[in-house]
Amino acid sequence: MLSRWSRLVTDKKLTIQLLRSTGHGTTRNYGTDKKFSIKDEVLDGRPLYLDAQATTTMDPRVLDAMMPYLTAYYGNPHSRTHAYGWETEEAVEKARAQVASLIGADPKEVVFTSGATESNNISVKGIGRFYGVKKKHIITTQTEHKCVLDSCRALEGEGFHVTYLPVQSNGLISMEELEKAITPETSLVSIMTVNNEIGVKQPIAEIGRLCKAKKVFFHTDAAQAVGKIPLDVNKMNIDLMSISGHKIYGPKGIGALYVRRKPRVRVEAIQSGGGQERGLRSGTVPTPLAVGLGAACEIAAREMAYDHRWMEFLSKRLMDKIFAELPQVIRNGDPVQSYPGCINLSFAYVEGESLLMALKDVALSSGSACTSASLEPSYVLRAIGTDEDLAHSSIRFGIGRFTTIEEVDYTAEKCIKHVTRLREMSPLWEMVQEGVDIKSIKWSQH
């Protein structure tokens, strides 16, 4: 067992050294300062990267697969009259088969898009509008990605009724509540597989069975799940699935949408044009990006179990170190039904933005990259019942394929150091240490 982990660690070190040698990382001084001042902190090179839910670095093997189609093979894959088009069309179809193989689908059921946001828009709006004459009810959850929620709100403006299911305190939906919400008017249930903020895995197979029994289409946003956990669209009764390239070590600007053919799922296209991609997504397919997504899917299928063990090992190491040294740290989301590479922690009596500023030599996030400009607390954390002060004190740690043990240890040590320092500056923390019940205090208004 030890020799296996030693080999695994060695592989990761070699990879990270390769990235650093090409300018994608730096060597750091891991010493501690006696007196801290954020103004005196000098960042030597680029920060460590622990924000894998926002995006992932491109796997060098993916870039190798893409390079010929960025240089020599530049034909339009939709040109049918010459070799330039034929060779790129062949590459696109190979990539389509690679994506399909990862999720247990037929290649003809895979549609290339610009990413998961577009795939989600096509799914929600496309199903809603196509079947909207007879069915005007859609079900989703309060913790979905913003593009799903906004698509549902757009349909509400068109006269649709949308049910936003609440989630339990662990982030999971109640299957009983979902079953109660389905009516004869329901055309679609859209529930994400793995949450992008707290990493919770929904019971997708159970949801799929229920939707099939009720004759309702089931869409899942699997951007954070594809290539990371085993998925099979047929066994799980999934009718539509959204996929993102840059979340699985592929290029940005490419994604895919799985649309079931048997029984056929009809979707109204939201983009007009030349009718490419079965008429569902007009526009020239970018061959280099499609090839990159296909290569990323093939690598993910081959190394999924290996990567998952690495995530489990590193996430346990990170949490063990933090929980051993810091009291009043809360993990948000279900500790069992979750993807180990996404860890969301709330540090009581510490402002999350202050902690992020102090940890400027580590790239972390306080929530979704799509809503990080907002000063409002995360709507996902509020949906699971997190108090506003704890929601403001949350940090998301995103561990990826190329994260090393040294990076996790360094992040844990810096996190412990700065949480301790910030708490020492907090009068609320001082009151708690003295035994004062903060929740019982009635603060006066000024």
Coordinates of C-alpha atoms in Angstrom, one line a residue, residues 44-353:
D44 CA 7.1 34.9 -5.4
G45 CA 5.7 33.9 -8.8
R46 CA 2.2 32.6 -9.2
P47 CA -0.1 31.3 -6.4
L48 CA -0.8 27.6 -5.7
Y49 CA -4.0 26.6 -7.5
L50 CA -6.8 25.0 -5.4
D51 CA -9.8 26.2 -7.3
A52 CA -10.5 23.2 -9.5
Q53 CA -14.3 23.7 -9.5
A54 CA -13.8 27.0 -11.3
T55 CA -11.6 25.5 -13.9
T56 CA -8.8 23.0 -14.4
T57 CA -5.5 23.2 -16.0
M58 CA -5.3 21.6 -19.4
D59 CA -3.8 18.1 -19.3
P60 CA -0.6 18.2 -21.5
R61 CA -1.9 15.1 -23.3
V62 CA -5.0 17.0 -24.3
L63 CA -2.9 19.8 -25.8
D64 CA -0.8 17.2 -27.7
A65 CA -4.0 15.8 -29.3
M66 CA -5.2 19.3 -30.2
M67 CA -2.0 20.7 -31.7
P68 CA -2.3 19.2 -35.2
Y69 CA -5.8 20.7 -35.6
L70 CA -4.5 24.1 -34.5
T71 CA -1.9 24.1 -37.3
A72 CA -1.9 21.6 -40.2
Y73 CA -5.5 20.3 -40.1
Y74 CA -7.6 23.5 -40.3
G75 CA -10.4 22.5 -42.6
N76 CA -14.1 23.2 -41.8
P77 CA -15.6 19.9 -40.5
H78 CA -18.8 20.7 -42.4
S79 CA -17.1 21.1 -45.8
R80 CA -18.0 17.9 -47.7
T81 CA -16.3 18.6 -51.0
H82 CA -12.6 18.2 -50.2
A83 CA -10.0 16.4 -48.0
Y84 CA -9.6 19.4 -45.6
G85 CA -13.2 19.0 -44.5
W86 CA -13.1 15.2 -44.5
E87 CA -10.1 14.9 -42.2
T88 CA -11.5 17.4 -39.6
E89 CA -14.9 15.8 -39.8
E90 CA -13.3 12.5 -38.9
A91 CA -11.6 14.0 -36.0
V92 CA -14.8 15.6 -34.7
E93 CA -16.7 12.3 -35.0
K94 CA -13.9 10.5 -33.1
A95 CA -14.2 13.1 -30.3
R96 CA -17.9 12.6 -30.3
A97 CA -17.5 8.9 -29.8
Q98 CA -15.0 9.5 -27.0
V99 CA -17.5 11.8 -25.1
A100 CA -20.3 9.3 -25.7
S101 CA -18.2 6.4 -24.4
L102 CA -17.5 8.2 -21.1
I103 CA -21.2 8.4 -20.3
G104 CA -22.5 5.2 -21.9
A105 CA -24.3 7.0 -24.8
D106 CA -24.5 6.6 -28.5
P107 CA -22.2 9.1 -30.4
K108 CA -25.3 10.3 -32.4
E109 CA -26.8 11.5 -29.1
V110 CA -23.9 13.9 -28.3
V111 CA -24.2 17.5 -29.5
F112 CA -21.2 19.8 -29.2
T113 CA -21.8 23.2 -27.6
S114 CA -19.7 26.1 -26.3
G115 CA -19.9 24.8 -22.7
A116 CA -22.2 23.7 -19.9
T117 CA -24.0 27.0 -19.7
E118 CA -25.2 26.7 -23.3
S119 CA -26.0 23.1 -22.8
N120 CA -28.2 24.0 -19.8
N121 CA -29.9 26.8 -21.7
I122 CA -30.7 24.5 -24.6
S123 CA -32.0 21.8 -22.2
V124 CA -34.3 23.9 -20.0
K125 CA -35.5 26.4 -22.6
G126 CA -35.6 23.9 -25.4
I127 CA -37.7 21.3 -23.6
G128 CA -39.9 23.9 -22.0
R129 CA -40.7 25.6 -25.3
F130 CA -41.1 22.4 -27.4
Y131 CA -43.6 20.8 -25.0
G132 CA -45.0 24.1 -23.7
V133 CA -48.3 23.9 -25.6
K134 CA -49.4 21.0 -23.4
K135 CA -47.1 21.1 -20.4
K136 CA -46.0 24.3 -18.7
H137 CA -44.4 23.1 -15.4
I138 CA -40.7 22.6 -14.7
I139 CA -39.0 21.4 -11.5
T140 CA -35.5 22.3 -10.4
T141 CA -33.8 22.9 -7.1
Q142 CA -32.7 26.1 -5.2
T143 CA -29.0 25.1 -5.4
E144 CA -28.7 24.8 -9.2
H145 CA -26.1 26.6 -11.2
K146 CA -27.1 30.2 -12.0
C147 CA -27.6 29.5 -15.7
V148 CA -30.3 26.9 -14.9
L149 CA -32.1 29.2 -12.4
D150 CA -32.0 32.1 -14.9
S151 CA -33.3 29.9 -17.7
C152 CA -36.2 28.9 -15.5
R153 CA -36.9 32.5 -14.6
A154 CA -36.9 33.3 -18.4
L155 CA -39.5 30.6 -18.9
E156 CA -41.6 32.0 -16.0
G157 CA -41.7 35.2 -18.0
E158 CA -43.2 33.2 -20.8
G159 CA -46.0 31.9 -18.6
F160 CA -44.4 28.7 -17.3
H161 CA -44.7 27.6 -13.7
V162 CA -41.4 26.6 -12.0
T163 CA -41.1 24.7 -8.7
Y164 CA -37.8 25.4 -7.0
L165 CA -37.4 22.5 -4.6
P166 CA -35.7 23.2 -1.3
V167 CA -32.8 21.0 -0.2
Q168 CA -32.1 19.5 3.2
S169 CA -29.4 20.8 5.5
N170 CA -26.9 18.3 4.0
G171 CA -27.6 19.7 0.5
L172 CA -29.5 16.6 -0.8
I173 CA -33.1 16.8 -2.1
S174 CA -35.9 14.9 -0.6
M175 CA -37.2 12.2 -3.0
E176 CA -40.6 12.4 -1.4
E177 CA -40.8 16.2 -2.0
L178 CA -39.8 15.7 -5.6
E179 CA -42.4 13.0 -6.2
K180 CA -45.1 15.3 -4.7
A181 CA -44.0 18.2 -6.9
I182 CA -44.5 16.2 -10.2
T183 CA -47.8 16.9 -11.8
P184 CA -49.4 15.9 -15.2
E185 CA -48.3 19.4 -16.4
T186 CA -44.6 18.7 -15.6
S187 CA -42.4 18.4 -18.7
L188 CA -38.9 18.5 -17.2
V189 CA -37.0 17.9 -14.0
S190 CA -33.5 19.5 -13.9
I191 CA -31.2 18.6 -11.0
M192 CA -27.4 18.9 -11.1
T193 CA -25.3 15.8 -10.4
V194 CA -22.5 17.3 -8.3
N195 CA -23.0 20.8 -6.8
N196 CA -20.3 23.3 -7.9
E197 CA -20.0 25.0 -4.5
I198 CA -20.4 22.3 -1.8
G199 CA -19.7 19.1 -3.9
V200 CA -22.9 17.3 -2.8
K201 CA -23.9 14.3 -5.1
Q202 CA -27.6 14.1 -5.7
P203 CA -29.2 10.6 -6.0
I204 CA -29.3 10.8 -9.8
A205 CA -30.2 7.2 -10.4
E206 CA -33.2 7.4 -8.1
I207 CA -34.3 10.7 -9.7
G208 CA -34.0 9.1 -13.1
R209 CA -36.2 6.1 -12.1
L210 CA -38.8 8.4 -10.7
C211 CA -38.9 10.6 -13.8
K212 CA -39.1 7.6 -16.1
A213 CA -42.0 6.2 -14.1
K214 CA -43.8 9.6 -14.2
K215 CA -43.1 10.1 -17.9
V216 CA -41.2 13.3 -17.3
F217 CA -37.9 14.2 -19.0
F218 CA -34.9 14.4 -16.7
H219 CA -32.0 16.8 -17.3
T220 CA -28.8 16.9 -15.2
D221 CA -26.0 19.5 -15.2
A222 CA -23.1 17.1 -14.9
A223 CA -20.3 19.7 -15.5
Q224 CA -18.7 18.9 -12.1
A225 CA -19.3 15.1 -12.3
V226 CA -18.5 13.9 -15.8
G227 CA -15.1 12.2 -15.8
K228 CA -14.9 12.3 -12.0
I229 CA -17.5 9.8 -10.9
P230 CA -19.0 6.9 -13.0
L231 CA -22.1 8.0 -15.0
D232 CA -24.2 6.0 -17.4
V233 CA -27.1 7.8 -19.0
N234 CA -29.0 4.6 -19.7
K235 CA -28.7 2.9 -16.3
M236 CA -29.5 6.2 -14.6
N237 CA -32.4 7.1 -17.0
I238 CA -31.0 10.5 -17.9
D239 CA -32.6 12.2 -20.9
L240 CA -30.4 15.2 -21.2
M241 CA -26.9 15.8 -19.7
S242 CA -24.7 18.9 -19.8
I243 CA -20.9 18.6 -20.0
S244 CA -18.1 21.1 -19.8
G245 CA -14.6 20.7 -21.3
H246 CA -12.6 22.9 -18.9
K247 CA -13.8 21.1 -15.8
I248 CA -12.2 17.9 -16.9
Y249 CA -8.7 19.1 -17.9
G250 CA -9.8 20.0 -21.4
P251 CA -10.0 23.4 -23.2
K252 CA -12.3 26.2 -22.5
G253 CA -15.0 27.2 -24.9
I254 CA -16.2 23.6 -25.6
G255 CA -18.9 21.5 -24.0
A256 CA -21.4 18.9 -25.0
L257 CA -25.1 18.1 -24.5
Y258 CA -26.4 14.5 -24.4
V259 CA -29.9 14.3 -25.9
R260 CA -31.6 10.8 -25.8
R261 CA -32.8 9.4 -29.1
K262 CA -34.7 6.4 -28.0
P263 CA -37.3 7.2 -26.8
R264 CA -36.7 10.5 -28.6
V265 CA -36.4 13.7 -26.7
R266 CA -37.5 16.7 -28.8
V267 CA -35.8 20.1 -28.1
E268 CA -36.4 23.5 -29.6
A269 CA -33.2 25.0 -30.8
I270 CA -32.4 28.4 -29.3
Q271 CA -29.9 29.4 -31.9
S272 CA -30.6 29.7 -35.6
G273 CA -28.2 29.0 -38.4
G274 CA -26.9 26.3 -40.7
G275 CA -28.5 23.4 -38.8
Q276 CA -25.3 21.7 -37.6
E277 CA -25.4 19.3 -34.7
R278 CA -28.7 17.7 -35.6
G279 CA -30.2 21.1 -35.9
L280 CA -29.9 21.7 -32.2
R281 CA -26.9 23.9 -32.2
S282 CA -26.1 25.8 -35.4
G283 CA -22.6 27.0 -36.0
T284 CA -19.2 25.6 -37.1
V285 CA -17.9 23.0 -34.6
P286 CA -14.4 24.1 -33.5
T287 CA -12.4 21.1 -34.4
P288 CA -9.4 21.7 -32.1
L289 CA -11.6 22.2 -29.1
A290 CA -13.8 19.2 -29.9
V291 CA -10.7 17.1 -30.2
G292 CA -9.5 18.4 -26.9
L293 CA -12.8 17.5 -25.2
G294 CA -12.7 14.0 -26.7
A295 CA -9.1 13.5 -25.5
A296 CA -10.0 14.8 -22.0
C297 CA -12.9 12.3 -21.8
E298 CA -10.8 9.4 -22.9
I299 CA -8.1 10.2 -20.3
A300 CA -10.8 10.7 -17.6
A301 CA -12.4 7.3 -18.4
R302 CA -9.0 5.6 -18.1
E303 CA -7.8 7.3 -15.0
M304 CA -11.1 8.0 -13.1
A305 CA -10.5 5.5 -10.3
Y306 CA -6.9 6.6 -9.9
D307 CA -7.9 10.3 -9.7
H308 CA -10.7 9.6 -7.3
R309 CA -8.4 7.9 -4.8
W310 CA -6.0 10.8 -5.1
M311 CA -8.8 13.3 -4.3
E312 CA -9.9 11.2 -1.3
F313 CA -6.4 11.0 0.0
L314 CA -5.7 14.8 -0.4
S315 CA -9.1 16.0 0.9
K316 CA -8.8 13.8 4.0
R317 CA -5.3 15.1 4.6
L318 CA -6.4 18.7 4.2
M319 CA -9.4 18.4 6.5
D320 CA -7.6 16.3 9.1
K321 CA -4.9 19.0 9.4
I322 CA -7.5 21.9 9.6
F323 CA -9.9 20.2 12.0
A324 CA -7.0 19.1 14.3
E325 CA -5.8 22.7 14.8
L326 CA -8.9 24.9 14.5
P327 CA -12.2 24.7 16.5
Q328 CA -15.6 25.7 15.1
V329 CA -14.9 24.8 11.5
I330 CA -18.0 23.5 9.7
R331 CA -18.0 21.4 6.5
N332 CA -20.9 22.5 4.3
G333 CA -22.8 19.7 2.6
D334 CA -23.1 16.0 3.2
P335 CA -19.8 14.5 4.2
V336 CA -20.5 11.1 2.6
Q337 CA -22.6 11.9 -0.5
S338 CA -20.1 14.3 -1.9
Y339 CA -17.3 14.5 -4.4
P340 CA -14.0 14.6 -2.4
G341 CA -12.3 17.1 -4.7
C342 CA -14.7 19.9 -3.5
I343 CA -14.5 20.9 0.1
N344 CA -16.5 23.9 1.4
L345 CA -15.6 25.0 4.9
S346 CA -17.0 27.7 7.1
F347 CA -14.6 29.3 9.6
A348 CA -16.8 30.7 12.4
Y349 CA -16.0 34.4 13.4
V350 CA -13.7 34.9 10.3
E351 CA -14.7 37.0 7.3
G352 CA -14.2 34.8 4.2
E353 CA -13.0 37.7 2.0

